[in-house]
């Protein structure tokens, strides 16, 4: 199992780019928790904390595809590092202003969100030029999906540790400073400096002119709905059990399932078209969400949560391949950034829908939203199967010529 990952990590710059990207994304992965803890530390209520976290999330959703398009046009160093610095300055300004002046807090948090660098999309755009071989690119996508689960597990633990040692404000400052260092590590590397987007057709829609990409965005918006609703429903379940620790068990089990699933998926090469395989994986992902509605005891529920997470990382790894195939030439970073946005918007929607569902039908209804999200994701892929096809003519397979060019080549 480890041989595929070891082969990728032995490739020049691969480990550096993966670690640098994860560290650079740490501010984004921990922002919602850090903002809430800082607001509460300042004496603000949950309403203000939630509103600021929502502003950050919406600003990030807007900024990612715009910055992704800028990366495709201008290259990575010219966009990623300045954006990371501006995002860190926005958060530093927020810490300095505090929550006593909301008229300053909101725009500063929005600045941090909209300037969040598209490192996630940038890394996936770099893999073909770094790894050269398509089969290694697919392994790298799986490794990327697994690494995300690690970041979203370790990141909140790091924030809570910093808060316990110093303060929530210090945690925000440290995490964002570390994020700038991560982005710096990526953009000064030779692959990042040499990478340029492939030649592209001038079009105001950019990556969104691909109908196949729109299908993927619609499907994974529903996957985001499922995940967002699970986080809220799990809190309600923990309250029902009278043990807040149960929430941590469920979230850890969900992450563990994703880690195991992604590790197994990336350990081998899978036959057939990625588009068809994606439908199977999303179908299994949806199937894994449905048993949560049974809400058994904590031990069984923890097992069901782990099962629900098994096909998440494989689905993400597979959709990365399909996005690369479906993105019009010269728009790959923007396309990956749109996927991040769709997923984030879906998560926010799931969080928002789960609340009323819980009030209306209890914990079962909250988990039912997750099941409906999974089914919705599958239905989008199945209904638009002919649109998605088995790859677009405009975009080759991962690692194919034309996905990106080295500096100095013709065509940009």
mmCIF file of C-alpha atoms in Angstrom:
data_model
loop_
_atom_site.group_PDB
_atom_site.id
_atom_site.type_symbol
_atom_site.label_atom_id
_atom_site.label_comp_id
_atom_site.label_asym_id
_atom_site.label_seq_id
_atom_site.Cartn_x
_atom_site.Cartn_y
_atom_site.Cartn_z
ATOM 1 C CA UNK A 1 0.000 0.000 0.000
ATOM 2 C CA UNK A 2 2.772 2.421 0.908
ATOM 3 C CA UNK A 3 4.754 1.911 -2.302
ATOM 4 C CA UNK A 4 2.559 4.189 -4.389
ATOM 5 C CA UNK A 5 2.718 7.015 -1.877
ATOM 6 C CA UNK A 6 6.448 6.506 -1.341
ATOM 7 C CA UNK A 7 7.035 6.753 -5.087
ATOM 8 C CA UNK A 8 5.190 10.063 -5.204
ATOM 9 C CA UNK A 9 6.979 11.492 -2.172
ATOM 10 C CA UNK A 10 10.369 10.491 -3.572
ATOM 11 C CA UNK A 11 9.738 12.638 -6.635
ATOM 12 C CA UNK A 12 11.679 15.933 -6.510
ATOM 13 C CA UNK A 13 9.760 18.677 -4.700
ATOM 14 C CA UNK A 14 6.650 16.507 -4.092
ATOM 15 C CA UNK A 15 6.938 16.281 -0.308
ATOM 16 C CA UNK A 16 7.878 19.959 -0.032
ATOM 17 C CA UNK A 17 4.899 21.056 -2.128
ATOM 18 C CA UNK A 18 2.453 18.844 -0.240
ATOM 19 C CA UNK A 19 3.638 19.939 3.221
ATOM 20 C CA UNK A 20 3.967 23.591 2.202
ATOM 21 C CA UNK A 21 0.443 23.611 0.803
ATOM 22 C CA UNK A 22 -1.030 21.995 3.909
ATOM 23 C CA UNK A 23 0.783 24.461 6.180
ATOM 24 C CA UNK A 24 -0.237 27.350 3.930
ATOM 25 C CA UNK A 25 -3.876 26.255 4.138
ATOM 26 C CA UNK A 26 -3.808 25.988 7.934
ATOM 27 C CA UNK A 27 -5.323 29.479 8.469
ATOM 28 C CA UNK A 28 -8.283 28.608 6.261
ATOM 29 C CA UNK A 29 -8.748 25.166 7.799
ATOM 30 C CA UNK A 30 -8.886 26.579 11.340
ATOM 31 C CA UNK A 31 -10.409 30.022 10.763
ATOM 32 C CA UNK A 32 -13.988 29.253 11.760
ATOM 33 C CA UNK A 33 -12.988 27.716 15.091
ATOM 34 C CA UNK A 34 -10.374 30.395 15.791
ATOM 35 C CA UNK A 35 -12.806 33.224 15.009
ATOM 36 C CA UNK A 36 -15.465 31.791 17.324
ATOM 37 C CA UNK A 37 -12.950 31.292 20.155
ATOM 38 C CA UNK A 38 -11.589 34.831 19.717
ATOM 39 C CA UNK A 39 -15.045 36.418 19.731
ATOM 40 C CA UNK A 40 -16.016 34.497 22.857
ATOM 41 C CA UNK A 41 -12.732 35.481 24.520
ATOM 42 C CA UNK A 42 -13.526 39.121 23.743
ATOM 43 C CA UNK A 43 -16.918 38.766 25.423
ATOM 44 C CA UNK A 44 -18.952 38.583 22.227
ATOM 45 C CA UNK A 45 -21.930 36.283 21.806
ATOM 46 C CA UNK A 46 -22.375 33.273 19.564
ATOM 47 C CA UNK A 47 -24.506 35.321 17.176
ATOM 48 C CA UNK A 48 -21.600 37.696 16.454
ATOM 49 C CA UNK A 49 -19.143 34.787 16.277
ATOM 50 C CA UNK A 50 -21.356 32.929 13.821
ATOM 51 C CA UNK A 51 -21.892 36.025 11.690
ATOM 52 C CA UNK A 52 -18.160 36.739 11.443
ATOM 53 C CA UNK A 53 -17.396 33.108 10.633
ATOM 54 C CA UNK A 54 -20.099 33.205 7.942
ATOM 55 C CA UNK A 55 -18.635 36.384 6.442
ATOM 56 C CA UNK A 56 -15.230 34.720 6.326
ATOM 57 C CA UNK A 57 -16.667 31.634 4.640
ATOM 58 C CA UNK A 58 -18.607 33.609 2.032
ATOM 59 C CA UNK A 59 -15.606 35.831 1.296
ATOM 60 C CA UNK A 60 -13.427 32.759 0.806
ATOM 61 C CA UNK A 61 -16.000 31.247 -1.544
ATOM 62 C CA UNK A 62 -15.918 34.420 -3.650
ATOM 63 C CA UNK A 63 -12.149 34.843 -3.591
ATOM 64 C CA UNK A 64 -11.008 31.314 -4.444
ATOM 65 C CA UNK A 65 -12.142 31.146 -8.103
ATOM 66 C CA UNK A 66 -11.140 34.760 -8.754
ATOM 67 C CA UNK A 67 -7.645 34.192 -7.399
ATOM 68 C CA UNK A 68 -7.516 30.830 -9.159
ATOM 69 C CA UNK A 69 -8.156 32.550 -12.477
ATOM 70 C CA UNK A 70 -5.433 35.080 -11.649
ATOM 71 C CA UNK A 71 -3.005 32.203 -10.986
ATOM 72 C CA UNK A 72 -3.815 30.676 -14.385
ATOM 73 C CA UNK A 73 -3.143 34.017 -16.032
ATOM 74 C CA UNK A 74 -0.187 35.342 -14.003
ATOM 75 C CA UNK A 75 1.484 32.316 -12.468
ATOM 76 C CA UNK A 76 1.630 31.160 -8.850
ATOM 77 C CA UNK A 77 4.216 33.383 -7.112
ATOM 78 C CA UNK A 78 2.622 36.609 -8.386
ATOM 79 C CA UNK A 79 -0.709 35.692 -6.776
ATOM 80 C CA UNK A 80 -0.283 33.136 -3.995
ATOM 81 C CA UNK A 81 2.236 34.931 -1.784
ATOM 82 C CA UNK A 82 0.690 38.447 -1.933
ATOM 83 C CA UNK A 83 -2.740 36.931 -1.262
ATOM 84 C CA UNK A 84 -1.404 34.992 1.729
ATOM 85 C CA UNK A 85 0.213 38.116 3.187
ATOM 86 C CA UNK A 86 -2.973 40.169 2.720
ATOM 87 C CA UNK A 87 -5.067 37.440 4.333
ATOM 88 C CA UNK A 88 -2.707 37.336 7.327
ATOM 89 C CA UNK A 89 -2.788 41.134 7.612
ATOM 90 C CA UNK A 90 -6.586 41.038 7.558
ATOM 91 C CA UNK A 91 -6.644 38.587 10.464
ATOM 92 C CA UNK A 92 -3.978 40.568 12.327
ATOM 93 C CA UNK A 93 -6.100 43.688 11.891
ATOM 94 C CA UNK A 94 -9.123 41.787 13.187
ATOM 95 C CA UNK A 95 -7.197 40.749 16.303
ATOM 96 C CA UNK A 96 -5.992 44.305 16.807
ATOM 97 C CA UNK A 97 -9.428 45.861 16.335
ATOM 98 C CA UNK A 98 -11.197 43.297 18.488
ATOM 99 C CA UNK A 99 -14.949 42.782 18.427
ATOM 100 C CA UNK A 100 -15.902 46.030 20.112
ATOM 101 C CA UNK A 101 -16.049 47.765 16.723
ATOM 102 C CA UNK A 102 -18.026 45.467 14.363
ATOM 103 C CA UNK A 103 -17.778 48.028 11.547
ATOM 104 C CA UNK A 104 -14.029 47.254 11.485
ATOM 105 C CA UNK A 105 -14.210 43.538 12.346
ATOM 106 C CA UNK A 106 -16.464 42.559 9.453
ATOM 107 C CA UNK A 107 -14.396 44.080 6.610
ATOM 108 C CA UNK A 108 -11.140 42.806 8.100
ATOM 109 C CA UNK A 109 -12.480 39.259 8.344
ATOM 110 C CA UNK A 110 -13.855 39.601 4.807
ATOM 111 C CA UNK A 111 -10.414 40.737 3.596
ATOM 112 C CA UNK A 112 -8.810 37.675 5.184
ATOM 113 C CA UNK A 113 -11.362 35.413 3.536
ATOM 114 C CA UNK A 114 -11.346 36.871 0.035
ATOM 115 C CA UNK A 115 -7.525 36.900 -0.033
ATOM 116 C CA UNK A 116 -7.149 33.277 1.081
ATOM 117 C CA UNK A 117 -4.662 31.959 -1.506
ATOM 118 C CA UNK A 118 -5.873 29.114 -3.779
ATOM 119 C CA UNK A 119 -3.057 26.812 -2.657
ATOM 120 C CA UNK A 120 -5.283 23.759 -2.865
ATOM 121 C CA UNK A 121 -6.060 24.291 -6.536
ATOM 122 C CA UNK A 122 -2.489 25.375 -7.180
ATOM 123 C CA UNK A 123 -1.048 22.129 -5.838
ATOM 124 C CA UNK A 124 -3.342 20.017 -7.998
ATOM 125 C CA UNK A 125 -2.341 22.074 -11.019
ATOM 126 C CA UNK A 126 1.324 21.426 -10.202
ATOM 127 C CA UNK A 127 1.132 17.643 -9.817
ATOM 128 C CA UNK A 128 1.219 16.777 -13.557
ATOM 129 C CA UNK A 129 4.372 18.837 -14.187
ATOM 130 C CA UNK A 130 6.068 17.535 -11.008
ATOM 131 C CA UNK A 131 5.188 13.843 -11.288
ATOM 132 C CA UNK A 132 5.098 13.502 -15.104
ATOM 133 C CA UNK A 133 3.315 10.122 -15.078
ATOM 134 C CA UNK A 134 -0.531 10.071 -15.037
ATOM 135 C CA UNK A 135 -0.710 7.097 -12.672
ATOM 136 C CA UNK A 136 1.421 8.946 -10.123
ATOM 137 C CA UNK A 137 -0.772 12.022 -10.451
ATOM 138 C CA UNK A 138 -3.799 9.946 -9.491
ATOM 139 C CA UNK A 139 -1.948 8.591 -6.446
ATOM 140 C CA UNK A 140 -1.012 12.174 -5.531
ATOM 141 C CA UNK A 141 -4.664 13.214 -5.701
ATOM 142 C CA UNK A 142 -5.540 10.408 -3.276
ATOM 143 C CA UNK A 143 -2.673 11.406 -0.987
ATOM 144 C CA UNK A 144 -3.893 15.009 -1.183
ATOM 145 C CA UNK A 145 -7.392 13.960 -0.081
ATOM 146 C CA UNK A 146 -5.980 11.958 2.833
ATOM 147 C CA UNK A 147 -3.713 14.835 3.855
ATOM 148 C CA UNK A 148 -6.746 17.134 3.996
ATOM 149 C CA UNK A 149 -8.307 14.898 6.621
ATOM 150 C CA UNK A 150 -5.109 15.074 8.662
ATOM 151 C CA UNK A 151 -5.083 18.873 8.423
ATOM 152 C CA UNK A 152 -8.705 19.221 9.476
ATOM 153 C CA UNK A 153 -8.000 16.963 12.450
ATOM 154 C CA UNK A 154 -4.657 18.409 13.564
ATOM 155 C CA UNK A 155 -5.500 22.058 12.806
ATOM 156 C CA UNK A 156 -8.254 22.492 15.431
ATOM 157 C CA UNK A 157 -6.100 20.648 17.987
ATOM 158 C CA UNK A 158 -3.270 23.104 17.295
ATOM 159 C CA UNK A 159 -5.612 26.080 17.736
ATOM 160 C CA UNK A 160 -6.977 24.797 21.045
ATOM 161 C CA UNK A 161 -3.409 24.151 22.247
ATOM 162 C CA UNK A 162 -2.343 27.703 21.360
ATOM 163 C CA UNK A 163 -5.436 29.103 23.078
ATOM 164 C CA UNK A 164 -4.663 27.149 26.236
ATOM 165 C CA UNK A 165 -1.022 28.283 26.212
ATOM 166 C CA UNK A 166 -1.610 31.937 25.277
ATOM 167 C CA UNK A 167 -4.906 33.277 23.946
ATOM 168 C CA UNK A 168 -7.306 33.025 21.034
ATOM 169 C CA UNK A 169 -5.860 36.208 19.550
ATOM 170 C CA UNK A 170 -2.356 34.762 19.714
ATOM 171 C CA UNK A 171 -3.631 31.574 18.081
ATOM 172 C CA UNK A 172 -4.997 33.571 15.144
ATOM 173 C CA UNK A 173 -1.729 35.473 14.729
ATOM 174 C CA UNK A 174 0.500 32.392 14.970
ATOM 175 C CA UNK A 175 -1.579 30.251 12.620
ATOM 176 C CA UNK A 176 -1.693 32.980 9.975
ATOM 177 C CA UNK A 177 2.033 33.688 10.261
ATOM 178 C CA UNK A 178 2.732 29.981 9.820
ATOM 179 C CA UNK A 179 0.375 29.993 6.827
ATOM 180 C CA UNK A 180 2.435 32.689 5.107
ATOM 181 C CA UNK A 181 5.573 30.592 5.630
ATOM 182 C CA UNK A 182 3.825 27.615 4.051
ATOM 183 C CA UNK A 183 2.793 29.637 1.018
ATOM 184 C CA UNK A 184 6.326 31.042 0.763
ATOM 185 C CA UNK A 185 7.768 27.531 0.767
ATOM 186 C CA UNK A 186 5.551 26.618 -2.189
ATOM 187 C CA UNK A 187 5.999 29.689 -4.379
ATOM 188 C CA UNK A 188 9.796 29.866 -4.145
ATOM 189 C CA UNK A 189 10.094 26.239 -5.308
ATOM 190 C CA UNK A 190 11.249 25.643 -8.874
ATOM 191 C CA UNK A 191 8.027 23.905 -10.042
ATOM 192 C CA UNK A 192 5.846 26.755 -8.768
ATOM 193 C CA UNK A 193 8.060 29.441 -10.299
ATOM 194 C CA UNK A 194 8.218 27.627 -13.652
ATOM 195 C CA UNK A 195 4.546 26.681 -13.905
ATOM 196 C CA UNK A 196 2.265 28.627 -16.214
ATOM 197 C CA UNK A 197 -1.274 27.930 -17.261
ATOM 198 C CA UNK A 198 -1.757 26.427 -20.716
ATOM 199 C CA UNK A 199 -2.961 28.605 -23.552
ATOM 200 C CA UNK A 200 -6.594 29.535 -23.053
ATOM 201 C CA UNK A 201 -9.520 30.922 -24.955
ATOM 202 C CA UNK A 202 -10.517 34.356 -23.719
ATOM 203 C CA UNK A 203 -13.985 33.945 -22.185
ATOM 204 C CA UNK A 204 -15.656 35.744 -19.313
ATOM 205 C CA UNK A 205 -16.977 32.460 -17.869
ATOM 206 C CA UNK A 206 -13.492 30.986 -17.669
ATOM 207 C CA UNK A 207 -13.624 27.427 -16.339
ATOM 208 C CA UNK A 208 -17.407 27.602 -15.944
ATOM 209 C CA UNK A 209 -17.956 27.303 -19.685
ATOM 210 C CA UNK A 210 -17.312 23.561 -19.267
ATOM 211 C CA UNK A 211 -20.671 21.818 -18.813
ATOM 212 C CA UNK A 212 -18.891 18.830 -17.324
ATOM 213 C CA UNK A 213 -17.321 21.004 -14.646
ATOM 214 C CA UNK A 214 -20.731 22.479 -13.794
ATOM 215 C CA UNK A 215 -22.029 18.948 -13.220
ATOM 216 C CA UNK A 216 -19.170 18.206 -10.845
ATOM 217 C CA UNK A 217 -19.736 21.441 -8.948
ATOM 218 C CA UNK A 218 -23.440 20.661 -8.574
ATOM 219 C CA UNK A 219 -22.728 17.158 -7.330
ATOM 220 C CA UNK A 220 -20.119 18.151 -4.781
ATOM 221 C CA UNK A 221 -22.214 21.018 -3.533
ATOM 222 C CA UNK A 222 -24.567 18.256 -2.311
ATOM 223 C CA UNK A 223 -21.640 16.338 -0.798
ATOM 224 C CA UNK A 224 -20.850 19.536 1.115
ATOM 225 C CA UNK A 225 -24.483 19.690 2.253
ATOM 226 C CA UNK A 226 -24.138 16.180 3.658
ATOM 227 C CA UNK A 227 -20.965 16.976 5.585
ATOM 228 C CA UNK A 228 -22.254 20.302 6.892
ATOM 229 C CA UNK A 229 -25.439 18.710 8.192
ATOM 230 C CA UNK A 230 -23.535 15.866 9.880
ATOM 231 C CA UNK A 231 -21.525 18.318 11.993
ATOM 232 C CA UNK A 232 -24.726 19.885 13.332
ATOM 233 C CA UNK A 233 -26.662 16.625 13.702
ATOM 234 C CA UNK A 234 -23.731 15.086 15.576
ATOM 235 C CA UNK A 235 -23.889 17.911 18.119
ATOM 236 C CA UNK A 236 -27.595 17.244 18.634
ATOM 237 C CA UNK A 237 -26.881 13.517 18.998
ATOM 238 C CA UNK A 238 -24.250 14.236 21.655
ATOM 239 C CA UNK A 239 -26.777 16.397 23.513
ATOM 240 C CA UNK A 240 -29.308 13.557 23.346
ATOM 241 C CA UNK A 241 -26.743 11.226 24.888
ATOM 242 C CA UNK A 242 -25.877 13.775 27.576
ATOM 243 C CA UNK A 243 -22.175 13.428 26.778
ATOM 244 C CA UNK A 244 -20.438 16.143 24.759
ATOM 245 C CA UNK A 245 -17.437 13.863 24.266
ATOM 246 C CA UNK A 246 -19.574 11.781 21.926
ATOM 247 C CA UNK A 247 -19.372 14.584 19.358
ATOM 248 C CA UNK A 248 -15.592 14.285 19.302
ATOM 249 C CA UNK A 249 -15.848 10.520 18.861
ATOM 250 C CA UNK A 250 -18.162 10.869 15.883
ATOM 251 C CA UNK A 251 -16.013 13.493 14.148
ATOM 252 C CA UNK A 252 -12.844 11.506 14.797
ATOM 253 C CA UNK A 253 -14.498 8.359 13.434
ATOM 254 C CA UNK A 254 -15.632 10.214 10.319
ATOM 255 C CA UNK A 255 -12.071 11.440 9.737
ATOM 256 C CA UNK A 256 -10.589 8.012 10.464
ATOM 257 C CA UNK A 257 -12.912 6.410 7.928
ATOM 258 C CA UNK A 258 -11.824 8.927 5.301
ATOM 259 C CA UNK A 259 -8.156 8.303 6.101
ATOM 260 C CA UNK A 260 -8.547 4.550 5.713
ATOM 261 C CA UNK A 261 -10.633 4.838 2.553
ATOM 262 C CA UNK A 262 -8.273 7.307 0.910
ATOM 263 C CA UNK A 263 -5.203 5.258 1.828
ATOM 264 C CA UNK A 264 -6.658 2.085 0.328
ATOM 265 C CA UNK A 265 -7.943 3.871 -2.770
ATOM 266 C CA UNK A 266 -4.600 5.493 -3.537
ATOM 267 C CA UNK A 267 -2.662 2.253 -3.064
ATOM 268 C CA UNK A 268 -3.631 0.839 -6.473
ATOM 269 C CA UNK A 269 -4.484 1.819 -10.012
ATOM 270 C CA UNK A 270 -8.152 1.541 -10.900
ATOM 271 C CA UNK A 271 -9.318 0.435 -14.361
ATOM 272 C CA UNK A 272 -11.926 2.234 -16.446
ATOM 273 C CA UNK A 273 -12.846 5.859 -16.946
ATOM 274 C CA UNK A 274 -12.641 8.120 -13.892
ATOM 275 C CA UNK A 275 -16.084 9.574 -14.705
ATOM 276 C CA UNK A 276 -17.784 6.183 -14.354
ATOM 277 C CA UNK A 277 -15.771 5.346 -11.247
ATOM 278 C CA UNK A 278 -16.833 8.649 -9.682
ATOM 279 C CA UNK A 279 -20.509 7.691 -9.956
ATOM 280 C CA UNK A 280 -19.815 4.416 -8.154
ATOM 281 C CA UNK A 281 -17.821 6.113 -5.386
ATOM 282 C CA UNK A 282 -20.409 8.846 -4.825
ATOM 283 C CA UNK A 283 -23.128 6.173 -4.794
ATOM 284 C CA UNK A 284 -21.254 4.288 -2.065
ATOM 285 C CA UNK A 285 -20.687 7.575 -0.217
ATOM 286 C CA UNK A 286 -24.438 8.263 -0.273
ATOM 287 C CA UNK A 287 -25.146 4.713 0.872
ATOM 288 C CA UNK A 288 -22.826 5.207 3.828
ATOM 289 C CA UNK A 289 -24.768 8.257 5.037
ATOM 290 C CA UNK A 290 -28.176 6.545 5.159
ATOM 291 C CA UNK A 291 -27.606 4.270 8.224
ATOM 292 C CA UNK A 292 -26.882 7.333 10.363
ATOM 293 C CA UNK A 293 -30.640 7.957 10.468
ATOM 294 C CA UNK A 294 -31.019 4.904 12.729
ATOM 295 C CA UNK A 295 -29.208 6.824 15.547
ATOM 296 C CA UNK A 296 -28.195 3.767 17.619
ATOM 297 C CA UNK A 297 -26.145 3.904 20.810
ATOM 298 C CA UNK A 298 -22.804 5.760 20.931
ATOM 299 C CA UNK A 299 -20.586 2.748 20.157
ATOM 300 C CA UNK A 300 -22.608 1.639 17.135
ATOM 301 C CA UNK A 301 -23.053 5.255 16.014
ATOM 302 C CA UNK A 302 -19.288 5.775 16.108
ATOM 303 C CA UNK A 303 -18.892 2.741 13.852
ATOM 304 C CA UNK A 304 -21.510 4.094 11.453
ATOM 305 C CA UNK A 305 -19.715 7.445 11.372
ATOM 306 C CA UNK A 306 -16.475 5.697 10.420
ATOM 307 C CA UNK A 307 -18.333 3.813 7.670
ATOM 308 C CA UNK A 308 -19.845 7.087 6.429
ATOM 309 C CA UNK A 309 -16.364 8.543 6.015
ATOM 310 C CA UNK A 310 -14.775 5.639 4.121
ATOM 311 C CA UNK A 311 -15.713 6.789 0.617
ATOM 312 C CA UNK A 312 -15.229 10.530 1.151
ATOM 313 C CA UNK A 313 -11.490 10.716 0.406
ATOM 314 C CA UNK A 314 -11.756 8.306 -2.575
ATOM 315 C CA UNK A 315 -14.586 10.416 -4.005
ATOM 316 C CA UNK A 316 -12.493 13.560 -3.602
ATOM 317 C CA UNK A 317 -9.427 11.923 -5.147
ATOM 318 C CA UNK A 318 -11.477 10.753 -8.124
ATOM 319 C CA UNK A 319 -13.221 14.085 -8.657
ATOM 320 C CA UNK A 320 -9.817 15.810 -8.746
ATOM 321 C CA UNK A 321 -8.932 13.637 -11.747
ATOM 322 C CA UNK A 322 -12.234 14.376 -13.470
ATOM 323 C CA UNK A 323 -11.988 18.128 -12.822
ATOM 324 C CA UNK A 324 -8.557 18.108 -14.457
ATOM 325 C CA UNK A 325 -10.055 16.323 -17.482
ATOM 326 C CA UNK A 326 -13.097 18.572 -17.733
ATOM 327 C CA UNK A 327 -11.446 21.970 -17.185
ATOM 328 C CA UNK A 328 -10.991 23.981 -20.407
ATOM 329 C CA UNK A 329 -7.380 24.506 -21.382
ATOM 330 C CA UNK A 330 -5.621 27.132 -19.270
ATOM 331 C CA UNK A 331 -8.227 27.154 -16.467
ATOM 332 C CA UNK A 332 -7.147 24.242 -14.268
ATOM 333 C CA UNK A 333 -6.371 26.252 -11.093
ATOM 334 C CA UNK A 334 -9.616 28.180 -11.438
ATOM 335 C CA UNK A 335 -11.533 24.923 -11.966
ATOM 336 C CA UNK A 336 -10.105 23.372 -8.798
ATOM 337 C CA UNK A 337 -10.842 26.595 -6.919
ATOM 338 C CA UNK A 338 -14.468 26.475 -8.065
ATOM 339 C CA UNK A 339 -14.663 22.951 -6.613
ATOM 340 C CA UNK A 340 -13.420 24.287 -3.279
ATOM 341 C CA UNK A 341 -16.063 27.018 -3.444
ATOM 342 C CA UNK A 342 -18.903 24.636 -4.321
ATOM 343 C CA UNK A 343 -17.913 22.302 -1.507
ATOM 344 C CA UNK A 344 -17.705 25.171 0.975
ATOM 345 C CA UNK A 345 -21.052 26.658 -0.052
ATOM 346 C CA UNK A 346 -22.633 23.214 0.228
ATOM 347 C CA UNK A 347 -21.227 22.775 3.725
ATOM 348 C CA UNK A 348 -22.679 26.129 4.762
ATOM 349 C CA UNK A 349 -26.059 25.186 3.274
ATOM 350 C CA UNK A 350 -26.011 21.850 5.076
ATOM 351 C CA UNK A 351 -25.269 23.570 8.357
ATOM 352 C CA UNK A 352 -28.119 26.014 7.758
ATOM 353 C CA UNK A 353 -30.665 23.369 6.723
ATOM 354 C CA UNK A 354 -29.804 20.929 9.492
ATOM 355 C CA UNK A 355 -30.831 23.395 12.224
ATOM 356 C CA UNK A 356 -34.489 23.726 11.160
ATOM 357 C CA UNK A 357 -34.591 19.991 10.382
ATOM 358 C CA UNK A 358 -33.476 19.196 13.928
ATOM 359 C CA UNK A 359 -36.120 21.488 15.391
ATOM 360 C CA UNK A 360 -38.791 19.936 13.176
ATOM 361 C CA UNK A 361 -37.968 16.256 13.369
ATOM 362 C CA UNK A 362 -35.217 15.758 15.935
ATOM 363 C CA UNK A 363 -31.829 14.145 15.509
ATOM 364 C CA UNK A 364 -33.046 11.639 12.914
ATOM 365 C CA UNK A 365 -34.156 14.477 10.664
ATOM 366 C CA UNK A 366 -30.741 16.135 11.008
ATOM 367 C CA UNK A 367 -28.972 13.015 9.795
ATOM 368 C CA UNK A 368 -31.630 12.572 7.109
ATOM 369 C CA UNK A 369 -30.381 15.836 5.578
ATOM 370 C CA UNK A 370 -26.985 14.159 5.180
ATOM 371 C CA UNK A 371 -28.594 11.190 3.453
ATOM 372 C CA UNK A 372 -30.519 13.495 1.124
ATOM 373 C CA UNK A 373 -27.299 15.359 0.338
ATOM 374 C CA UNK A 374 -25.564 12.147 -0.643
ATOM 375 C CA UNK A 375 -28.482 11.044 -2.809
ATOM 376 C CA UNK A 376 -28.611 14.490 -4.430
ATOM 377 C CA UNK A 377 -24.912 14.260 -5.311
ATOM 378 C CA UNK A 378 -25.455 10.883 -6.979
ATOM 379 C CA UNK A 379 -28.575 12.006 -8.863
ATOM 380 C CA UNK A 380 -26.733 14.988 -10.352
ATOM 381 C CA UNK A 381 -23.977 12.720 -11.682
ATOM 382 C CA UNK A 382 -26.431 10.167 -13.050
ATOM 383 C CA UNK A 383 -28.820 12.696 -14.592
ATOM 384 C CA UNK A 384 -25.988 14.484 -16.357
ATOM 385 C CA UNK A 385 -24.059 11.367 -17.312
ATOM 386 C CA UNK A 386 -24.048 12.187 -21.017
ATOM 387 C CA UNK A 387 -22.766 15.710 -20.330
ATOM 388 C CA UNK A 388 -19.946 14.412 -18.171
ATOM 389 C CA UNK A 389 -19.082 11.631 -20.592
ATOM 390 C CA UNK A 390 -15.607 10.199 -20.134
ATOM 391 C CA UNK A 391 -13.540 13.370 -20.368
ATOM 392 C CA UNK A 392 -13.625 16.501 -22.467
ATOM 393 C CA UNK A 393 -11.821 17.077 -25.677
ATOM 394 C CA UNK A 394 -10.560 20.342 -24.308
ATOM 395 C CA UNK A 395 -8.729 18.782 -21.423
ATOM 396 C CA UNK A 396 -6.543 15.729 -21.481
ATOM 397 C CA UNK A 397 -5.899 13.227 -18.755
ATOM 398 C CA UNK A 398 -3.743 14.219 -15.808
ATOM 399 C CA UNK A 399 -0.209 14.706 -16.916
ATOM 400 C CA UNK A 400 -1.144 14.934 -20.575
ATOM 401 C CA UNK A 401 0.640 17.503 -22.713
ATOM 402 C CA UNK A 402 -1.080 20.838 -22.787
ATOM 403 C CA UNK A 403 -2.360 20.914 -19.208
ATOM 404 C CA UNK A 404 0.398 23.301 -18.261
ATOM 405 C CA UNK A 405 3.596 24.542 -19.780
ATOM 406 C CA UNK A 406 6.998 25.390 -18.475
ATOM 407 C CA UNK A 407 8.082 29.007 -18.589
ATOM 408 C CA UNK A 408 9.438 29.943 -21.979
ATOM 409 C CA UNK A 409 7.237 27.644 -24.065
ATOM 410 C CA UNK A 410 4.954 29.031 -26.702
ATOM 411 C CA UNK A 411 1.217 29.239 -26.358
ATOM 412 C CA UNK A 412 0.495 31.428 -23.338
#
